[in-house]
XYZ file of C-alpha atoms in Angstrom:
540
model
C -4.474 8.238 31.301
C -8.105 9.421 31.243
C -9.012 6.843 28.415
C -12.210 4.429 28.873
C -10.733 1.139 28.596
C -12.359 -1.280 25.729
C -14.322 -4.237 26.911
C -12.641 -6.461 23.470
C -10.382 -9.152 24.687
C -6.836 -8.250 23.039
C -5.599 -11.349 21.572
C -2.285 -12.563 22.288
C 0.990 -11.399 19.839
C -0.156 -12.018 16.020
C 2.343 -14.092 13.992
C 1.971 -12.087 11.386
C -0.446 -8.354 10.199
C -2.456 -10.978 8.600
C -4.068 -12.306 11.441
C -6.282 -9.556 11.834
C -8.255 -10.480 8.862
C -9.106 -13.447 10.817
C -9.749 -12.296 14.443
C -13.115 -12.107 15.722
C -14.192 -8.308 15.829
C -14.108 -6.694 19.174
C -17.268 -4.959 21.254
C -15.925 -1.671 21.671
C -17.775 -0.967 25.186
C -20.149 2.761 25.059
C -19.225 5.130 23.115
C -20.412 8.592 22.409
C -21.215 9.436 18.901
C -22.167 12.080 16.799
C -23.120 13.429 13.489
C -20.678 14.633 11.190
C -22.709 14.762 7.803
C -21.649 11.431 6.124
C -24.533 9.258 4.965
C -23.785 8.090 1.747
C -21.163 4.884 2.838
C -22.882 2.148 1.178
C -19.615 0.110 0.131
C -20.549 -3.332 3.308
C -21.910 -1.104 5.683
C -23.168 2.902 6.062
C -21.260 5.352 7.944
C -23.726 7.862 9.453
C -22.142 8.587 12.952
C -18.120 8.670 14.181
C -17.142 7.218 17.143
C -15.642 9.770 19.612
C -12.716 8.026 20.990
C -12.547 8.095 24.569
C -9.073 9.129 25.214
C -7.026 12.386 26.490
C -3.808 13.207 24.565
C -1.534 14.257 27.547
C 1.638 14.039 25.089
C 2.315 16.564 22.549
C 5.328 17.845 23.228
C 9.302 16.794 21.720
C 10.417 14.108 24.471
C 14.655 15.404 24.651
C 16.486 14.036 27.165
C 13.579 12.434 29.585
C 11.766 15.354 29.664
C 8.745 16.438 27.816
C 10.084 20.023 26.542
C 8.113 22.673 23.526
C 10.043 23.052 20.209
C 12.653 26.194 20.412
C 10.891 28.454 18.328
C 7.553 27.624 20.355
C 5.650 25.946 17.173
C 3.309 24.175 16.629
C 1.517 21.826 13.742
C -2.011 20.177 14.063
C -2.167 16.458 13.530
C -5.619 15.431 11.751
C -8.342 13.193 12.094
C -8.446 11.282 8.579
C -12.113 10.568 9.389
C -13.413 14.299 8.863
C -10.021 16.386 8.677
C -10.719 17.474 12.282
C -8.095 18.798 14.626
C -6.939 15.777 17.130
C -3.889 18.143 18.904
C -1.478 20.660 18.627
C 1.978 19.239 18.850
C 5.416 20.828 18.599
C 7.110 21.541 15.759
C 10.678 20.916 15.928
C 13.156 21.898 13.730
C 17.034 22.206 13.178
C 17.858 23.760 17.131
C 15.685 20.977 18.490
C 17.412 18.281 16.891
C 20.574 19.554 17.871
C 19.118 19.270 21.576
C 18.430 15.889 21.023
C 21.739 15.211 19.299
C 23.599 16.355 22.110
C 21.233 14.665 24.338
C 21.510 11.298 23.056
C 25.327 11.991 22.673
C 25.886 12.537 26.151
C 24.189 9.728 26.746
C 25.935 7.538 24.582
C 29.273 8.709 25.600
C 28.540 9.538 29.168
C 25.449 7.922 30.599
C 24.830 4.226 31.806
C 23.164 2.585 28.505
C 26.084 1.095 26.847
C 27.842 0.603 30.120
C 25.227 -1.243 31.257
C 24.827 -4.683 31.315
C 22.836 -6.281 28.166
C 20.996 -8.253 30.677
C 19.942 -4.577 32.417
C 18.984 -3.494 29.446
C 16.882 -6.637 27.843
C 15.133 -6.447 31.695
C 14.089 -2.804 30.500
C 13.067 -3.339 27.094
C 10.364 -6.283 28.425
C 9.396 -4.186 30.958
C 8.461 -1.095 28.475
C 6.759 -4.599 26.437
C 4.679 -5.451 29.641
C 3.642 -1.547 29.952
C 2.552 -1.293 26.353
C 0.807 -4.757 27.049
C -1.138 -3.265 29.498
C -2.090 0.132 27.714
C -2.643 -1.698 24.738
C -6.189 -0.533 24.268
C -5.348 3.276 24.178
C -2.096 2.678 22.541
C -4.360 1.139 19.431
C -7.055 4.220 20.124
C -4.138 6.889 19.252
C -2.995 4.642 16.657
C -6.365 4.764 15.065
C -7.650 8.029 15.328
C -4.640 9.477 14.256
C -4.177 7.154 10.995
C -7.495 6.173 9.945
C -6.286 2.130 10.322
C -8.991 0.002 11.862
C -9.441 0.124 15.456
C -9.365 -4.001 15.229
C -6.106 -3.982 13.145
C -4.382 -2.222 15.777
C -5.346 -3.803 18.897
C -5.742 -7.252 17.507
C -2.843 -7.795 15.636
C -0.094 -4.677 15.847
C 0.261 -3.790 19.165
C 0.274 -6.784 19.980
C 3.160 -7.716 17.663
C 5.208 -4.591 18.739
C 5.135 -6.002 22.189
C 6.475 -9.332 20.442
C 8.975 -6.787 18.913
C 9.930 -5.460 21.787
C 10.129 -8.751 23.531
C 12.096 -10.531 20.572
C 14.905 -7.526 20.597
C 15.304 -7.904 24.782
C 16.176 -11.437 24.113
C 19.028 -10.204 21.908
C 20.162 -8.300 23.941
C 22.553 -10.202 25.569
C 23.354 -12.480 22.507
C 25.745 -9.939 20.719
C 28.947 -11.068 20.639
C 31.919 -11.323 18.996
C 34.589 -14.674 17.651
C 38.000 -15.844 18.430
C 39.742 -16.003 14.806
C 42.534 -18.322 13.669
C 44.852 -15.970 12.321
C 48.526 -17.473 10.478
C 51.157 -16.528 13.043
C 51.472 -16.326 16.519
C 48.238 -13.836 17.593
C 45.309 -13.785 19.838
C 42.532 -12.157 17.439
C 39.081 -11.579 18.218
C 36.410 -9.638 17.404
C 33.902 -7.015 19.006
C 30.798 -6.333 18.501
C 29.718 -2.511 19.309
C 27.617 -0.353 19.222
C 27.723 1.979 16.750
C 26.756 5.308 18.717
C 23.898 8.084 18.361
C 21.051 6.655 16.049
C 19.147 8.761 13.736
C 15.698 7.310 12.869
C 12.707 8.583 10.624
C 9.836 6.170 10.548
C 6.343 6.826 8.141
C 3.076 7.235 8.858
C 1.209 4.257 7.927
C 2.591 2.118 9.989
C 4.063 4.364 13.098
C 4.031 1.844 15.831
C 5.463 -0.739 13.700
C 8.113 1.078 12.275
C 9.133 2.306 15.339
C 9.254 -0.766 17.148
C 11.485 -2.345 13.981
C 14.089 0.848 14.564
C 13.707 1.292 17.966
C 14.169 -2.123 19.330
C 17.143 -3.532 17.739
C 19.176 0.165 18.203
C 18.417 -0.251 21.941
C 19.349 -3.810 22.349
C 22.653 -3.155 20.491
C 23.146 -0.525 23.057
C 22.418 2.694 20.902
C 20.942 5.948 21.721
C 18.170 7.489 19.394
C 17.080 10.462 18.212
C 14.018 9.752 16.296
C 11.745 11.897 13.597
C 8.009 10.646 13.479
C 5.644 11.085 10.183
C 4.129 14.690 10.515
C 0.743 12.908 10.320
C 1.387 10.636 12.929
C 3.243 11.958 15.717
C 1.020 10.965 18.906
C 1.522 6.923 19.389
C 5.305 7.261 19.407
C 5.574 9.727 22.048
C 2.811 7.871 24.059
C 5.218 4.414 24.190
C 8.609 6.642 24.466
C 6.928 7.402 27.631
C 6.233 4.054 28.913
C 9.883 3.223 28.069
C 11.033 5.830 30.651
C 8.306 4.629 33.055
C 10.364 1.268 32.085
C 13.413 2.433 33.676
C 15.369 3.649 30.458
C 17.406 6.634 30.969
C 17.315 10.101 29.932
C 18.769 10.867 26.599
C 18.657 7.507 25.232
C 15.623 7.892 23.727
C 14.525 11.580 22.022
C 11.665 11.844 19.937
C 10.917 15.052 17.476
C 7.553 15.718 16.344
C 8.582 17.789 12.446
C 8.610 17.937 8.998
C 10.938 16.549 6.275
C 12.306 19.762 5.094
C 13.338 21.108 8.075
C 13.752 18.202 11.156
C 14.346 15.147 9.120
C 17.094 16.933 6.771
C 18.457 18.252 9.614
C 18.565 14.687 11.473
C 19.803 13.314 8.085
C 22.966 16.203 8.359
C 23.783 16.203 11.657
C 27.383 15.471 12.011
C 27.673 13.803 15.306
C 24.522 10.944 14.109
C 26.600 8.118 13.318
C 24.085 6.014 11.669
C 20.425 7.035 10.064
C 17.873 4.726 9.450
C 14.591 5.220 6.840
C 11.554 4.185 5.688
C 9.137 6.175 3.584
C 9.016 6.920 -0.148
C 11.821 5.779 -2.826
C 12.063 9.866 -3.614
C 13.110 11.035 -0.157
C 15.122 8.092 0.651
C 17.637 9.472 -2.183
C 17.511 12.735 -0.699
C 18.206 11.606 2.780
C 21.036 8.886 1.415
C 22.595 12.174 -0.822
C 22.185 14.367 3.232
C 23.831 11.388 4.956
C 26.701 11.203 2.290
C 27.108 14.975 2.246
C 27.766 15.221 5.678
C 29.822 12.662 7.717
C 28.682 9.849 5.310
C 26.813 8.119 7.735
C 25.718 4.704 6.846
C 21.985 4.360 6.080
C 19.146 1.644 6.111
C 16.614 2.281 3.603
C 12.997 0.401 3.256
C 11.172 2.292 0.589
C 8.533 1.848 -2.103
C 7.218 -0.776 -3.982
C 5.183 -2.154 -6.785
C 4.683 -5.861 -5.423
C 3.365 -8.732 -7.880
C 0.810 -11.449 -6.606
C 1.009 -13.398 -9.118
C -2.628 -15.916 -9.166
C -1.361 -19.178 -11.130
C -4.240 -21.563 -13.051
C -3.743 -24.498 -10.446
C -5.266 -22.781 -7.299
C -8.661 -22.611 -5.850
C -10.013 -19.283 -7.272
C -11.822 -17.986 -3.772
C -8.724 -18.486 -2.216
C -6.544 -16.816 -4.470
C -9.506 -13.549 -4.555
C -9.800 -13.392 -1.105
C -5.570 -13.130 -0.641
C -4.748 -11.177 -3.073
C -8.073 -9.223 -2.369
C -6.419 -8.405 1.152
C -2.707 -8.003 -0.404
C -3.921 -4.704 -1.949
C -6.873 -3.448 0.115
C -4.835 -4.126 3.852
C -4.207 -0.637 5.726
C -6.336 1.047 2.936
C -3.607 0.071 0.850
C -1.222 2.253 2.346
C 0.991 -0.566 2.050
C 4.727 -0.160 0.938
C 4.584 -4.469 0.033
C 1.017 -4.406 -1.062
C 0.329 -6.610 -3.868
C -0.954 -3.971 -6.219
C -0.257 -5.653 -9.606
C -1.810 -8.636 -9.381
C -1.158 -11.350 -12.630
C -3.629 -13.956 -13.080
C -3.346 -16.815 -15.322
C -5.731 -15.921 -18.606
C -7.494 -19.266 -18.356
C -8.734 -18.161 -14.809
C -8.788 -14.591 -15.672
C -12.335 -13.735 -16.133
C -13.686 -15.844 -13.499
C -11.200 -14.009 -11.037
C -11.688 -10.538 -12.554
C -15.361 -11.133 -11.812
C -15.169 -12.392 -8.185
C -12.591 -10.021 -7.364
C -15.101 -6.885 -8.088
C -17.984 -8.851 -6.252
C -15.419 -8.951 -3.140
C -14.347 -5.407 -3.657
C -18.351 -4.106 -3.800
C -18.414 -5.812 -0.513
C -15.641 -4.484 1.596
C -16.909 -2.669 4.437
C -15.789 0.806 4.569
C -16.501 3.419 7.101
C -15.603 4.727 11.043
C -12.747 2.392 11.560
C -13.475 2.331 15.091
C -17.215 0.791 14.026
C -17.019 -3.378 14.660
C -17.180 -4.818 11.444
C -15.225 -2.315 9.066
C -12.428 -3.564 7.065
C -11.170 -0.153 5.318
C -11.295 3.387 7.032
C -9.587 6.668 5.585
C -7.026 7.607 3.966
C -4.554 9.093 5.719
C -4.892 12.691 4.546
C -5.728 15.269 1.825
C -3.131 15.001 -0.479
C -2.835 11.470 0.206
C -6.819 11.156 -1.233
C -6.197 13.799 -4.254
C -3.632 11.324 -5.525
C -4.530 8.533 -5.586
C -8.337 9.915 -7.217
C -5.103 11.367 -9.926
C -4.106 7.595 -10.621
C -7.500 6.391 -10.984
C -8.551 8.634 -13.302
C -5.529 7.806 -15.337
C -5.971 4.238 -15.601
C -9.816 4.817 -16.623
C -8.136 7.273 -19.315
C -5.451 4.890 -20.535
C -8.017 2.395 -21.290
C -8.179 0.180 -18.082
C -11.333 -1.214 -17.341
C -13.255 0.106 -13.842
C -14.947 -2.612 -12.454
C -15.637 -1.498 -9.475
C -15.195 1.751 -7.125
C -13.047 4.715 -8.766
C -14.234 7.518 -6.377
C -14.910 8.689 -3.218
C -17.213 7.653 -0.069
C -18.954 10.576 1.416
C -18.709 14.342 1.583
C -16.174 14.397 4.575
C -13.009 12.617 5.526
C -10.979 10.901 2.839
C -12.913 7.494 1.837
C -12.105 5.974 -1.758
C -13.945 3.166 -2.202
C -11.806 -0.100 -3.023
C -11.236 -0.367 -6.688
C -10.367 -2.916 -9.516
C -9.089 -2.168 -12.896
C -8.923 -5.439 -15.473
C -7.704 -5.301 -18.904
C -4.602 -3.461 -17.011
C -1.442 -3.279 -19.601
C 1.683 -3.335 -18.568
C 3.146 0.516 -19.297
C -0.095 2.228 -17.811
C 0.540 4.683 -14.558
C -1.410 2.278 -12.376
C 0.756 -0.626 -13.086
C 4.012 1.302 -12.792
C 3.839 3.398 -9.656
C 3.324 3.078 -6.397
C 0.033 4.461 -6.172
C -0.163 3.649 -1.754
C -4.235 3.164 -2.037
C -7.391 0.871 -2.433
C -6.958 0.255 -6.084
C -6.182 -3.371 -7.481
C -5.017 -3.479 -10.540
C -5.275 -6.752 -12.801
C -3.110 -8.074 -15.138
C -3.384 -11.314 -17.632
C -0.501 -13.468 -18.126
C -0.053 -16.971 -20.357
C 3.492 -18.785 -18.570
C 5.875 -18.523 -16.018
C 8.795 -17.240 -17.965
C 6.409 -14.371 -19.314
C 5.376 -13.460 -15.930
C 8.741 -13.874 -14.402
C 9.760 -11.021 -16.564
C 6.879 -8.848 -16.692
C 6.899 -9.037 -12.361
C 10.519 -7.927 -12.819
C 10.335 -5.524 -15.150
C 10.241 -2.826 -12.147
C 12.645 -0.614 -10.680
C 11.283 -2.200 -6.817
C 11.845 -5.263 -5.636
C 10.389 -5.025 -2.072
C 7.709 -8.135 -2.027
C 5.782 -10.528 -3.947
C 3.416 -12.991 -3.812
C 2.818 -16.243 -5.363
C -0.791 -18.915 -5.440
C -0.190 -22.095 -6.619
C -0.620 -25.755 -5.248
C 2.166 -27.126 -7.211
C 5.047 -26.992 -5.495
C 7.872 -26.827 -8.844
C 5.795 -23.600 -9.424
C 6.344 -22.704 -6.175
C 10.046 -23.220 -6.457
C 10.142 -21.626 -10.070
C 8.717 -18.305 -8.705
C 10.361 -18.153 -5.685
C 13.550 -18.339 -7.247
C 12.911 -15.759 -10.072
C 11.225 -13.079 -8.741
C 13.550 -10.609 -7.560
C 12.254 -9.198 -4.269
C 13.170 -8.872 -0.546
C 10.054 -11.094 0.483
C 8.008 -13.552 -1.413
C 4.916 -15.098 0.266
C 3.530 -18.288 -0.953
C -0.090 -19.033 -0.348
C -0.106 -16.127 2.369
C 0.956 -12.322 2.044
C 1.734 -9.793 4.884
C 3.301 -12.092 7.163
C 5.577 -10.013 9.461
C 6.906 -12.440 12.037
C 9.370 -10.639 14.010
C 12.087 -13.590 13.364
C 11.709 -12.784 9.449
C 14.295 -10.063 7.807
C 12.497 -7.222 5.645
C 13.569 -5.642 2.942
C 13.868 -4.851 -0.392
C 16.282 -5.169 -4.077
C 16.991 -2.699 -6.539
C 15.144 1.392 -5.495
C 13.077 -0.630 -2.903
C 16.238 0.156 -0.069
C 19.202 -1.359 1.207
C 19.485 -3.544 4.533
C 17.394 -5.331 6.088
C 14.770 -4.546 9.022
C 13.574 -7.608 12.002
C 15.352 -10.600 12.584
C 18.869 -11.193 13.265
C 19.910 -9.723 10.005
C 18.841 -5.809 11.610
C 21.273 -6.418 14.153
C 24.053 -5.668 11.571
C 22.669 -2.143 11.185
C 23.147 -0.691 14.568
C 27.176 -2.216 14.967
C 30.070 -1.767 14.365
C 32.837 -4.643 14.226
C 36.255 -4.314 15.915
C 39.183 -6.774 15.124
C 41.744 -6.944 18.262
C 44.891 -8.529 17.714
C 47.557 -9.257 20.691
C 50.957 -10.684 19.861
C 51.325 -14.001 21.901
C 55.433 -14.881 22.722
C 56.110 -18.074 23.181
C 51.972 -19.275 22.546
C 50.987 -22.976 23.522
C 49.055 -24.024 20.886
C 47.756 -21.170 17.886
């Protein structure tokens, strides 16, 4: 790898996404810059020169069966730089044929090749040795990562490649932990259970998160002893193929691990239909999760994982210190640029704190520090793309038409790239667009409340149920929430803690299963009952 490494000291693994916020920021060694025509970033700092990151891309290419091979038909697609809508690289297109490659490719190694015939200890030796590799290349792994999402440069070395080596490292140790029980059963048999696994793995992850996501699918299919055919975000394709290459350089065989650069329409249905995937996992939008569930059913009704939208409450109760309370649920909604499926975007606020924290809240917003997320310092860099920027610019105009109050932001930063500055809406009803959908930007929208039954209800009164957060010292309140809000996740006093120990996942159009933890492991097994006759048994 030609990259320049930084001269930050990487932190160890983050407990949680949320540590970021508090790392120190790194010195990101000499750059070269130049000019690209954006002077007008006055939201914390100005943004009048990008960083040129100082890295090669060397992998473009679909990664089928070990090798690094070009999509059948020869296509290609260009994955952006959010920063100016640059070209980054050129990287194959794959579509139905190539899946079908790696189909057969991970089938063959499934049913023929060493993975699940090898021992789980093998196998948890190669998954922390791929962990130690990405340890090591963790400062180009969070370049690619950057340049290719628009995330902060800190953000991704400080806290998440750091906790997809903990991922990685977490899933090894499972490895050889599956296992199955001896069961009682009324007569004279010898029953037990097995634990397998469940065969070729079909896996789409998003682009806001790639690393992440993959490491979530990735690492508990491999420690189960499952081969994968996996369909990055067509925004996002580079970072995935960059660590599926360390895992080979980590001793994992050929055909366990295929990665295809595509689109929705064309590779992801067709990974969604294939007939000889026995299991497909998803994360991305509540919309195409339906479509890929109704592809999955249509075919050999594959079982399917879903983690999709959300419209998470954070609800600020009167009891709590108010600076606090801005400053998390200030970072619930603005984290990732708010391309957040569990961001906090409606937050509640007790109406005898209301104003105070409507007011604080827009003099934290007018000082988040937007610009080159590769510049030391910034908190909030690009969104990730065109249409990406045109929508949510839609949803703000709609809440300033529906009668919400802009406090502060509401439009772009800059004549190039896609910057929104962070925005706050107050006097925020209930049945306005902003409140109701998932609008996956920088916009906080704030809503009054009088009691806990009231906002118990009104938090509910959603078709997601991925997250939620709660502020309050009292702990019965704590309780009271915690209890009644129906999500997959509710943080108290914190938000975006993503400890790989801790399941994730949501209720209701938010998905089905549950990603990290033990609880994943479920998703990539199946469970065998054996049961021998015994004549003439000692004891039953």
């Amino acid at each position: 790898m030609a990259a320049r490494r930084f001269s930050s000291v990487i932190s160890p693994a983050a407990a949680s996404l949320s540590f970021f916020l508090k790392a120190s920021s790194p010195s990101y060694g000499q750059y070269s810059i130049r000019g690209v025509g954006v002077n007008s970033f006055s939201t914390g700092a100005a943004l009048e020169e990008l960083i040129i990151p100082p890295i090669q891309i060397d992998h473009s290419q679909l990664l089928i069966n070990g090798q690094f091979v070009d999509a059948a038909s020869g296509k290609t697609f260009p994955t952006l730089d959010p920063r100016t809508g640059d070209v980054i690289a050129y990287v194959a297109e794959g579509e139905g044929e190539d899946v079908n490659r790696a189909v057969l490719a991970a089938r063959k190694a499934f049913d023929e090749g060493p993975w699940p015939k090898m021992t789980a200890y093998e196998r948890s030796r190669i998954m922390l040795r791929c962990a130690d590799l990405l340890e090591k290349h963790n400062d180009e792994v969070a370049t690619l990562e950057t340049w290719d999402n628009g995330k902060t440069y800190e953000q991704a070395a400080n806290a998440e490649i750091p906790m997809v080596v903990r991922l990685f490292r977490y899933y090894a140790g499972w490895a050889d932990k599956i296992h199955g029980l001896t069961v009682p059963a009324d007569g004279p048999y010898h029953v037990q259970t097995l634990h397998e696994p469940i065969g070729v793995v079909g896996q789409i992850i998003p682009w806001n998160f790639p690393l992440l996501m993959y490491a979530w699918k990735v690492g508990p299919a491999l420690a189960c002893g499952n081969t994968i055919v996996l369909k990055t975000a067509e925004q996002t394709p580079l970072s995935a193929l960059y660590v599926s290459k360390l895992f080979h350089e980590a001793g994992l065989p050929p055909g366990v691990l295929n990665v295809v650069s595509g689109f929705g329409p064309t590779a992801g249905a067709a990974l969604a239909s294939h007939m000889q995937v026995d299991k497909l996992a998803f994360t991305g939008s509540t919309a195409t999760g339906k479509v890929v569930l109704g592809l999955a059913a249509k075919s050999n009704l594959k079982p399917v994982t879903l983690e999709l939208g959300g419209k998470s409450p954070f609800i600020v109760c009167e009891d709590g210190d108010i600076d606090q309370a801005v400053e998390l649920a200030h970072s619930a909604v603005f984290f990732n640029q708010g391309q957040c499926c569990c961001a906090g975007s409606r937050t509640f606020v007790h109406e005898r704190v209301y104003d105070e924290f409507v007011e604080k809240s827009k003099a934290r917003a007018s000082k988040r520090v937007v610009g080159d997320p590769f510049k030391k310092g910034v908190e909030q860099g690009p969104q990730i793309d065109s249409d990406q920027f045109e929508k949510i610019l839609r949803y703000i105009k709609s809440g300033i038409e529906s009668g919400a109050i802009l406090e502060s932001g509401g439009e772009r930063l800059g004549s190039r790239g896609y910057y929104i500055k962070p925005t706050v809406f107050s006097n925020v009803q209930d049945s306005m667009l902003i409140a109701t959908d998932e609008i996956f930007g920088p916009v906080q929208s704030i809503l009054k409340f009088k009691d806990l039954d009231e906002v118990i209800r009104r938090a509910n009164a959603t078709p997601y149920g991925l997250a939620s957060g709660v502020f309050t010292r009292n702990l019965d309140t704590a309780n009271t929430l915690m209890r009644g809000l129906r999500a997959g996740t509710v943080w108290i006093n914190c938000f975006d803690v993503f400890d790989a120990a801790i399941p994730f996942g949501g209720y209701k159009m938010s998905g089905q299963g549950r990603e990290k933890g033990i609880y994943s492991l479920s998703n990539y097994l199946q469970v065998k009952a054996a049961v021998t006759a015994l004549k003439n048994p000692a004891w039953l």
